[in-house]
Coordinates of C-alpha atoms in Angstrom, one line a residue:
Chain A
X8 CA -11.0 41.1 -15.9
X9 CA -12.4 44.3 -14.8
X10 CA -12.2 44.2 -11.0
X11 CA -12.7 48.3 -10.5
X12 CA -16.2 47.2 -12.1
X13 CA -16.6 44.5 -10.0
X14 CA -15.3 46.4 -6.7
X15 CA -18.2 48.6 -7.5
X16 CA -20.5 45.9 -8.7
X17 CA -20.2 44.5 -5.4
X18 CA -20.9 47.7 -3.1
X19 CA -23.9 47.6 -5.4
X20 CA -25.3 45.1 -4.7
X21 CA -23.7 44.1 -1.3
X22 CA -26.9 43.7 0.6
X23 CA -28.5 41.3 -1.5
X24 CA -24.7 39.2 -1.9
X25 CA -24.7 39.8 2.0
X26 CA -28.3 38.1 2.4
X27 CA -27.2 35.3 -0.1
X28 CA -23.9 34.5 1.7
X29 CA -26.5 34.3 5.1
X30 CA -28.6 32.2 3.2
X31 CA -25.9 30.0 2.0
X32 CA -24.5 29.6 5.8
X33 CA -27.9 29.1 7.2
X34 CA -28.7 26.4 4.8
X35 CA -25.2 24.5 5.3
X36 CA -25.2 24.9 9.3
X37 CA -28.9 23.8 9.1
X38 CA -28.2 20.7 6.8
X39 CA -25.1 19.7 8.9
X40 CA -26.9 19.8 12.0
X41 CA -29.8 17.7 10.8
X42 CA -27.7 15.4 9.1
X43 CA -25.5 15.3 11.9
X44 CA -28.7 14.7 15.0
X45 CA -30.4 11.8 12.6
X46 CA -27.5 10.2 10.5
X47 CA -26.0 9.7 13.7
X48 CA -29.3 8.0 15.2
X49 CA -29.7 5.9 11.8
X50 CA -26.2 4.8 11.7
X51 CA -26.5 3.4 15.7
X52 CA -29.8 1.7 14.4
X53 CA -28.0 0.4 11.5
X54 CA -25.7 -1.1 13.9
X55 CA -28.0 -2.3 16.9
X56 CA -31.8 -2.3 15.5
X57 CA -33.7 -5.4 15.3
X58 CA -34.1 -6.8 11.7
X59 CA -36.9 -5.1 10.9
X60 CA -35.7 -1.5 12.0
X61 CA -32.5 -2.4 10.1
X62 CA -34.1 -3.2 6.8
X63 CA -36.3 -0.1 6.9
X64 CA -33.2 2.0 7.5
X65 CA -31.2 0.0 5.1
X66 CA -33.9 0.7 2.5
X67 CA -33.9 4.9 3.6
X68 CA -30.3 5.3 3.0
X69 CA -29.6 3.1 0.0
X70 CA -32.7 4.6 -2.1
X71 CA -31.9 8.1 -0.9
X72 CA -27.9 7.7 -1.5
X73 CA -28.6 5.9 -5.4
X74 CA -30.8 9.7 -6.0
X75 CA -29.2 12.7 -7.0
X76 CA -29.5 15.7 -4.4
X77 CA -30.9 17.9 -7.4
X78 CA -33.7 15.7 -7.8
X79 CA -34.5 15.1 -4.2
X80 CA -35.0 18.8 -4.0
X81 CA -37.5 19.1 -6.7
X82 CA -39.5 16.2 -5.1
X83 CA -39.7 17.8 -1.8
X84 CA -40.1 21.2 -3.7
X85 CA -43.3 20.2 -5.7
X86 CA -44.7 17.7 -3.5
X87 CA -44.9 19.2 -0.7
X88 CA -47.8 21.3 -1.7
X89 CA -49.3 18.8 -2.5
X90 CA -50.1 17.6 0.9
X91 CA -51.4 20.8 1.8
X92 CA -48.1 22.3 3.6
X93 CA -47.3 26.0 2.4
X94 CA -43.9 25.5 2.4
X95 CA -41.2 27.6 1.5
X96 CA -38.5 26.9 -1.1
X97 CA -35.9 27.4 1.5
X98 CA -37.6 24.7 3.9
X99 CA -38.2 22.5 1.3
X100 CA -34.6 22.8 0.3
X101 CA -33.1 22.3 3.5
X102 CA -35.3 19.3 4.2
X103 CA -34.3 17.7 0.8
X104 CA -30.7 18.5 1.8
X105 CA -31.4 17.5 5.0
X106 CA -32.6 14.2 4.4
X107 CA -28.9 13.4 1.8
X108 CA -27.1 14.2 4.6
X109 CA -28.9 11.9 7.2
X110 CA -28.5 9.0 4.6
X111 CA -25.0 10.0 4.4
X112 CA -24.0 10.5 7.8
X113 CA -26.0 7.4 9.2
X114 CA -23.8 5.3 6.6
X115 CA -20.8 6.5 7.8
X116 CA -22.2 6.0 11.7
X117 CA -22.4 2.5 10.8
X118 CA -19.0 1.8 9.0
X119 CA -17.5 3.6 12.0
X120 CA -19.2 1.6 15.3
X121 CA -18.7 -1.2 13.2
X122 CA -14.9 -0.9 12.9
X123 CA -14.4 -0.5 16.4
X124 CA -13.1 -3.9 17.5
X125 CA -15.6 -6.5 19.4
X126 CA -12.9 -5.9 21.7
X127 CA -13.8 -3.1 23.5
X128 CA -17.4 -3.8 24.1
X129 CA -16.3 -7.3 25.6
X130 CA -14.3 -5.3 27.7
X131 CA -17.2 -2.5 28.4
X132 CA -19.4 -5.3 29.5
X133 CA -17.0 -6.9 31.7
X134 CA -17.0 -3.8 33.7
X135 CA -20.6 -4.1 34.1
X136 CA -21.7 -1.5 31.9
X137 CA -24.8 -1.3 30.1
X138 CA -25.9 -0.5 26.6
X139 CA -26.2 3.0 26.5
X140 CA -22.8 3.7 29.0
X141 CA -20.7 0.7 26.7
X142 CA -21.8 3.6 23.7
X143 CA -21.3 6.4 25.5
X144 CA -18.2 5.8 27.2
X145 CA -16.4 3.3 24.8
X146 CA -18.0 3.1 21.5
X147 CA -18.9 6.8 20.5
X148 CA -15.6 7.9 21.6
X149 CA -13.4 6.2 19.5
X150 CA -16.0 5.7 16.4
X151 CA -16.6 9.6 16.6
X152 CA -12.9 10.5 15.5
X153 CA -13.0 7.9 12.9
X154 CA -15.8 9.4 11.7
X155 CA -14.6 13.2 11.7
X156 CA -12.4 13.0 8.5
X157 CA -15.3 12.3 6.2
X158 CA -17.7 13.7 8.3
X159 CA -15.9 17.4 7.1
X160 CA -16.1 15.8 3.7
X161 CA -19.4 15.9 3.7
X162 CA -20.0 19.1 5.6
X163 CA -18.1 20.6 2.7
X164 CA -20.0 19.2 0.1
X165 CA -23.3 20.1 2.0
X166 CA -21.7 23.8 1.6
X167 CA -21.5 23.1 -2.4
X168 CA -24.4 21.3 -2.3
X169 CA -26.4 24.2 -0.6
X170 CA -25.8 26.1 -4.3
X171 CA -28.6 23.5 -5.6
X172 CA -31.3 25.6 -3.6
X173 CA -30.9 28.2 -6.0
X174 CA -32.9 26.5 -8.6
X175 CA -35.7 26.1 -6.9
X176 CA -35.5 29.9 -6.4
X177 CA -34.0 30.3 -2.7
X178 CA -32.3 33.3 -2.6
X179 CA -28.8 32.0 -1.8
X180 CA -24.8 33.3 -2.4
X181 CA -25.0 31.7 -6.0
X182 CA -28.6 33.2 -7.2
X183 CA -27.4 36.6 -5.4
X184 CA -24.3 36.9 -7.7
X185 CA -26.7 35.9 -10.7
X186 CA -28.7 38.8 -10.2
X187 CA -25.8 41.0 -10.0
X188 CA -24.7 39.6 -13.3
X189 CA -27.6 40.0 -14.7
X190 CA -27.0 43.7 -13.9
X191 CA -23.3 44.3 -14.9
X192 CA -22.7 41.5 -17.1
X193 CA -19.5 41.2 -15.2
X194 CA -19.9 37.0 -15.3
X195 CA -16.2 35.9 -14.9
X196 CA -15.7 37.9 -12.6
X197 CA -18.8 37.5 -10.2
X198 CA -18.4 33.5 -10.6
X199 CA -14.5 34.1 -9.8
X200 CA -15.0 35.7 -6.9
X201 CA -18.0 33.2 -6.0
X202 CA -15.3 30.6 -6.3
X203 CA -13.1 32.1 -4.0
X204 CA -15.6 32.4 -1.2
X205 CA -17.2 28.6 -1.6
X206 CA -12.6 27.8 -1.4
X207 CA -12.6 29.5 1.9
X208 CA -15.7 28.4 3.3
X209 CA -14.6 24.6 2.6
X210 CA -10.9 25.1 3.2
X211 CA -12.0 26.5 6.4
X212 CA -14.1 23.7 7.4
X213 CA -11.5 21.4 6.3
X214 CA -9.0 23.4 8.6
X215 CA -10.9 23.2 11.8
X216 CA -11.5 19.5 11.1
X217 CA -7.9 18.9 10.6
X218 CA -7.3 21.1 14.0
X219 CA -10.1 19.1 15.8
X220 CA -8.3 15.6 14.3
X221 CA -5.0 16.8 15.8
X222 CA -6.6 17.8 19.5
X223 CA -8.7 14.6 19.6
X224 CA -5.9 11.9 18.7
X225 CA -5.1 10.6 21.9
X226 CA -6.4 7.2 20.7
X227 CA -4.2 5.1 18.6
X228 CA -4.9 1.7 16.8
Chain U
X14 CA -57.3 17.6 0.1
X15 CA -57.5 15.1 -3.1
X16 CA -54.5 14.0 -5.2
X17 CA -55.9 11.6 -8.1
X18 CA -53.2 9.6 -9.1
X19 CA -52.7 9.3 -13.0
X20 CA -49.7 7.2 -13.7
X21 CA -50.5 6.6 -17.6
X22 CA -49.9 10.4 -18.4
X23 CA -46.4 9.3 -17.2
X24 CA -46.0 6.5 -19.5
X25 CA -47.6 8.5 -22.2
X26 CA -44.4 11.1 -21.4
X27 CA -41.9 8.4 -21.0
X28 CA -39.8 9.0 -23.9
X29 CA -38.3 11.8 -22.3
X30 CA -37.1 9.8 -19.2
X31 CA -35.7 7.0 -21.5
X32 CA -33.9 9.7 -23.9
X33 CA -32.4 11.5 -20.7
X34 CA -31.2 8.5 -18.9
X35 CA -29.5 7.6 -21.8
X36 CA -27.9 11.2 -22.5
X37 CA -27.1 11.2 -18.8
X38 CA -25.3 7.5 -18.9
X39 CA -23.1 8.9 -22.3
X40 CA -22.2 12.6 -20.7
X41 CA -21.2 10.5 -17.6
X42 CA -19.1 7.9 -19.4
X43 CA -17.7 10.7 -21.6
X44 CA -16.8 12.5 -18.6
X45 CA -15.4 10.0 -17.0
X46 CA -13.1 9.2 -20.0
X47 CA -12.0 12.3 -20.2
X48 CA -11.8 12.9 -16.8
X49 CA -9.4 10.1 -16.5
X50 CA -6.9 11.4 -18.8
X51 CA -6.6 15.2 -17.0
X52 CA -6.7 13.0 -13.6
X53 CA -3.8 11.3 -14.9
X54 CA -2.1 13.9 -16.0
X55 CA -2.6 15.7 -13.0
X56 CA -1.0 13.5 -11.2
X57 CA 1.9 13.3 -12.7
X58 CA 2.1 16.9 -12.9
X59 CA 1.6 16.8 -8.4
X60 CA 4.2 14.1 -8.2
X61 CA 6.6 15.9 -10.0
X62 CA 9.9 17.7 -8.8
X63 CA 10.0 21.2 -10.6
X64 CA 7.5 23.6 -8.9
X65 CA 6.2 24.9 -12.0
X66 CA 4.2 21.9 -12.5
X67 CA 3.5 20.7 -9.4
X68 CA 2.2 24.1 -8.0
X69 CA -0.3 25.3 -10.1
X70 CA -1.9 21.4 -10.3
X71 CA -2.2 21.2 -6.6
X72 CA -3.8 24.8 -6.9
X73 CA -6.2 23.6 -9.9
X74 CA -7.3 20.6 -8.2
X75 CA -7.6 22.2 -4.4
X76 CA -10.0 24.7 -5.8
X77 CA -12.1 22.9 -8.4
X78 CA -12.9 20.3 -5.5
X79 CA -13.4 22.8 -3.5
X80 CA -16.2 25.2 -6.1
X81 CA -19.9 23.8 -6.0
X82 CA -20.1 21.9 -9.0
X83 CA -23.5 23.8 -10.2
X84 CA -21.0 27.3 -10.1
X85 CA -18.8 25.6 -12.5
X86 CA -21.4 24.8 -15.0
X87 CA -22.5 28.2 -15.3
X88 CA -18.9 29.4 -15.3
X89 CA -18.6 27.7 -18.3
X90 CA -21.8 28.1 -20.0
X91 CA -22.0 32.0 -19.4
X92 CA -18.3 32.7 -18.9
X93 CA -16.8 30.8 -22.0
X94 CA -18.6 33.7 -24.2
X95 CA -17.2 36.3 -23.1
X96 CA -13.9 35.1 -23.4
X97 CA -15.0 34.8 -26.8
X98 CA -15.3 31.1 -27.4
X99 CA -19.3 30.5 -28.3
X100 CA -18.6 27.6 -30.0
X101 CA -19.9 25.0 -27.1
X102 CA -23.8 24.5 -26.7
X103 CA -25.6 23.7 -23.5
X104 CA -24.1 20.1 -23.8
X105 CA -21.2 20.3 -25.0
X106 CA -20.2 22.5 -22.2
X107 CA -21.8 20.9 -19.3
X108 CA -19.9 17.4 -20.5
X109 CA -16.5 19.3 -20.8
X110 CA -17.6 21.5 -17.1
X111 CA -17.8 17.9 -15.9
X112 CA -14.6 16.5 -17.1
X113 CA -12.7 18.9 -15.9
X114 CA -14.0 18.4 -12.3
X115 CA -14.0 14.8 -12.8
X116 CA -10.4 15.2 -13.0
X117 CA -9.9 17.2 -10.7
X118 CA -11.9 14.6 -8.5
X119 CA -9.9 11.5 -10.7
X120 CA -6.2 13.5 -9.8
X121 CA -6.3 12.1 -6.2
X122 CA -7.4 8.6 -7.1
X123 CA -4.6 8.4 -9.7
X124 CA -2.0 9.7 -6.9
X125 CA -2.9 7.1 -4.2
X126 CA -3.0 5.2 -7.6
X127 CA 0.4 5.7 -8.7
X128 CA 1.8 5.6 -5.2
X129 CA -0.1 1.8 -4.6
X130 CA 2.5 0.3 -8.0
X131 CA 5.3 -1.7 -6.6
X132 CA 8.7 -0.3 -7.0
X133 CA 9.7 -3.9 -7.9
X134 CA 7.3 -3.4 -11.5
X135 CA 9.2 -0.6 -12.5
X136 CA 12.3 -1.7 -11.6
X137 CA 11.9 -5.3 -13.5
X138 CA 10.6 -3.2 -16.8
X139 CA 14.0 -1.1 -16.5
X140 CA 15.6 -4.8 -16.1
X141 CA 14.5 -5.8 -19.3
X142 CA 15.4 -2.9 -21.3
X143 CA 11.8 -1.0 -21.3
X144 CA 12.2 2.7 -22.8
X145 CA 10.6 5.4 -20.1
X146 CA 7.5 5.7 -22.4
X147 CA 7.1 1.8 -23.0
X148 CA 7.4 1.5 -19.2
X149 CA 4.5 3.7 -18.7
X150 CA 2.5 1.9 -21.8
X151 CA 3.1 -1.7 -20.7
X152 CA 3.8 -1.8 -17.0
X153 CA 2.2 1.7 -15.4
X154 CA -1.0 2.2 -17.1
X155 CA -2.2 -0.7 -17.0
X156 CA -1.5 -1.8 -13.1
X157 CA -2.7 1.6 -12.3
X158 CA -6.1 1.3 -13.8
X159 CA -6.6 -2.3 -12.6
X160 CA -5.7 -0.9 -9.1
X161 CA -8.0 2.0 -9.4
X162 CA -11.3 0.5 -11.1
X163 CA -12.9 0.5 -7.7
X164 CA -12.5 4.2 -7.3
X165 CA -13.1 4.3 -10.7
X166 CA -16.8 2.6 -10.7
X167 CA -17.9 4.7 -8.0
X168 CA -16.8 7.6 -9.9
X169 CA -19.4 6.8 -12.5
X170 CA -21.8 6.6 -10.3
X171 CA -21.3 10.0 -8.9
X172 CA -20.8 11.3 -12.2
X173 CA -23.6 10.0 -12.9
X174 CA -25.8 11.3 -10.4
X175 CA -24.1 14.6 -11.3
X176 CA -25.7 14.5 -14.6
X177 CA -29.1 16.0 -12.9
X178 CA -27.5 19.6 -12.7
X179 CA -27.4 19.8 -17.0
X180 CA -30.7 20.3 -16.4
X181 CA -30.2 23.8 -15.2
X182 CA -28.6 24.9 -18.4
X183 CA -31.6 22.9 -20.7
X184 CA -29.9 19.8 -21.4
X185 CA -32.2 17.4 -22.0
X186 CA -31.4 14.9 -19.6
X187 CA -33.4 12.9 -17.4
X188 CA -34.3 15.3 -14.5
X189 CA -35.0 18.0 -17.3
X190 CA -37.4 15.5 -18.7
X191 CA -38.7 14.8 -15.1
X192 CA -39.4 18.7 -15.2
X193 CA -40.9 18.9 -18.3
X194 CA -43.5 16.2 -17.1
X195 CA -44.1 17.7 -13.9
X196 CA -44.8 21.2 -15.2
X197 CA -46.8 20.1 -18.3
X198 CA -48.9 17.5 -16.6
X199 CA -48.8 18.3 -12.4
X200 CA -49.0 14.6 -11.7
X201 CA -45.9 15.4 -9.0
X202 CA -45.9 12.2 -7.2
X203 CA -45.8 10.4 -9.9
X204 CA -43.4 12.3 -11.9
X205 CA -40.7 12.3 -9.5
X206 CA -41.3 8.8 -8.3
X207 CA -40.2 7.5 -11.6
X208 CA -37.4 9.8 -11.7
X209 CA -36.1 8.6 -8.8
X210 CA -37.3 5.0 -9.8
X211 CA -34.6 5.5 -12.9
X212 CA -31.7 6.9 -11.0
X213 CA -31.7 4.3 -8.6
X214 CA -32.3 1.9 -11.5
X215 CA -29.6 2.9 -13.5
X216 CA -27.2 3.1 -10.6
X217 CA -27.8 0.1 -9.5
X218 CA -26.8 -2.0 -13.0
X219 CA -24.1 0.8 -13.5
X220 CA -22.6 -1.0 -10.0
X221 CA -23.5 -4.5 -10.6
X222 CA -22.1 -4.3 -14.0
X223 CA -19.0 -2.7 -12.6
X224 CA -18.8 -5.0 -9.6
X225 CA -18.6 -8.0 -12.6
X226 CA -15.5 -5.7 -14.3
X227 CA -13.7 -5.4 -11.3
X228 CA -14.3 -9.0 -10.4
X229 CA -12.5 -10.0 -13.5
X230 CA -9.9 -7.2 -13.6
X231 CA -9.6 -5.3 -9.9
X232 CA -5.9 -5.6 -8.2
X233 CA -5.8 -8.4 -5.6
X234 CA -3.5 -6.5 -3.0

């Protein structure tokens, strides 16, 4: 291990690791919030759409869930030339991504709402309230903290999943330290350190959600 | 502009797809295997007393789960030179790469696993005058796999959809092969439609077979 070497391998090359470790957050944040806005959608049609609208999201997350990220990626990659759009590997990438998490987070939506008992929208109706104030006020609430343990489980494999950009040439934290290998031949090192960050990006994550979990849990079953 | 759709060229090329899904089903399995055996082992290790164990598994298994799963591949296709063990090719080391994180994956299964066998089992195989190894032989093992097959099944699956990233250090699987066809023929569409055509595929008799297994086998609790 020759960490003087990579202390100075680093300072190097610190603007491009600096853009990659950008990258890397801009892709995750991106993906989470994409996921987040249209799993959450999906998962409430899941739950209340008409047959039709059911089947069609039924068939979107069960094809996209059964396809591995990687090769979701390529697809939108390649094909989206195809169709005329010049479109860069990073927004092809974070659509691809994009799209896994939706599938993802709109499964989890549904096993959530789903789990809350009948119970409580009996009793949100016989207060006279309608559809969208029976979600608001009694059915996102509670199905929102169920959610948020594997919700941060998937946030933090977005993070690890975000690394898969790099083969399709984005320049993220990953393909950053690759060039620096390529440089210094210092590849333990560089992928040891890598590991570190990606541990304390996710541990991170996984911290606040355990904070948020604590602050939240008013509501017990 | 026109796309021309050309779906024998595919066909022609579909040895490659047959030959990868195939490689990817055995690196899975074998990874699973083995992944099972560190996950159990693992295990042990967090649930015992004596620090020296239990410490640096926790460690090992909080950061592996935590490391995107492409930076452990080339960890262990670049790095394992230069600690002077060349020995491995390009599959041989992404199968072992995913082993390991399969059990670091497998270690919590196994705990929750471990923690799910009745006291009362244990007990009655001390009752009877079971030796500590012949209780872990005849009464442990095998309750703890038939109460983990679920997790187990799913596992594969994952493990299996996992398989896509070999392709980034040239193992011949099926989204190498998918590649392959896509750069040497630019029928995109069609290329990656079958790809994804195969995952889901395979996936989906992977979990069929497996939901028969665990019909027959799988823990009533």
């Amino acid at each position: 291990m020759d960490l003087i070497g990579l202390r100075h391998e680093i300072f190097v090359a610190r603007w491009t690791l600096l853009s990659g470790f950008t990258t890397t957050m801009e892709v995750s944040v991106l993906v989470i919030i994409i996921g987040t806005i249209f799993g959450l959608l999906l998962g409430l049609g899941l739950t209340y759409g008409n047959r039709p609208l059911r089947w069609l999201i039924r068939a979107y997350v069960d094809i996209i869930r059964g396809i591995p990220a990687l090769v979701l990626i390529f697809f939108a990659y390649y094909a989206t030339s195809l169709i005329g759009l010049n479109v860069s590997p990073f927004g092809a990438g974070v659509f691809a991504l994009g799209a896994f998490a939706t599938a993802h987070i709109g499964e989890l939506t549904r096993g959530a709402v789903q789990s809350i008992p009948q119970a409580q929208t009996d009793a949100a109706k016989s207060i006279g309230l309608g559809f969208w104030k029976r979600l608001a006020y009694a059915i996102l609430p509670q199905a929102l903290r169920r959610m948020l343990p594997s919700w941060v489980n998937i946030a933090s494999e977005m993070v690890k999943g975000s690394t898969l950009l790099s083969l399709i040439g984005v320049l993220d934290l990953l393909l950053a330290a690759q060039q620096a290998i390529a440089r210094s031949f210092l590849i333990i090192e560089f992928y040891m350190a890598l590991m570190i960050v990606y541990f304390v990006i996710n541990f991170t994550i996984s911290r606040i959600g355990a904070v948020v979990e604590r602050r939240m849990a008013y509501v017990r079953f | 502009m026109r796309y021309n759709f050309n779906w024998p060229v595919i066909w022609r090329n579909a040895d490659r797809l047959y030959d990868g899904l195939l490689l990817g089903l055995a690196i899975a399995i074998v990874a699973l295997a083995a992944g099972c055996i560190i996950g159990i082992a693992l295990a042990a290790c967090r649930q015992s007393r004596s620090p020296l164990l239990r410490l640096p598994a926790t460690a090992f298994v909080e950061v592996l789960r935590n490391t995107p799963l492409l930076l452990l591949v080339f960890f262990v296709y670049f790095g394992l030179p230069e600690l002077g063990i060349s020995a491995f090719d390009n599959l041989q080391c992404f199968t072992l790469t995913l082993a390991i994180y399969s059990g670091a994956y497998l270690t919590e299964v196994f705990r929750a696993g471990l923690a799910a066998i009745p006291t009362a089992y244990i007990e009655a195989g001390k009752a009877i005058g079971l030796t500590s190894w012949q209780r872990l032989r005849y009464v442990i093992l095998p309750v703890l796999f038939r109460i983990v097959l679920p997790s187990l099944s799913s596992t594969l699956i994952s493990l299996f959809k996992d398989t896509a990233l070999a392709a980034a250090i040239g193992v011949p699987e099926l989204t190498y092969g998918a590649r392959w066809i896509n750069v040497n023929t630019f029928q995109v569409l069609e290329t990656w439609t079958v790809t994804a055509g195969f995952y889901l595929a395979a996936s989906y008799v992977i979990a069929v077979v497996l939901r028969r297994v665990e019909r027959r086998y799988a823990m009533v609790r």
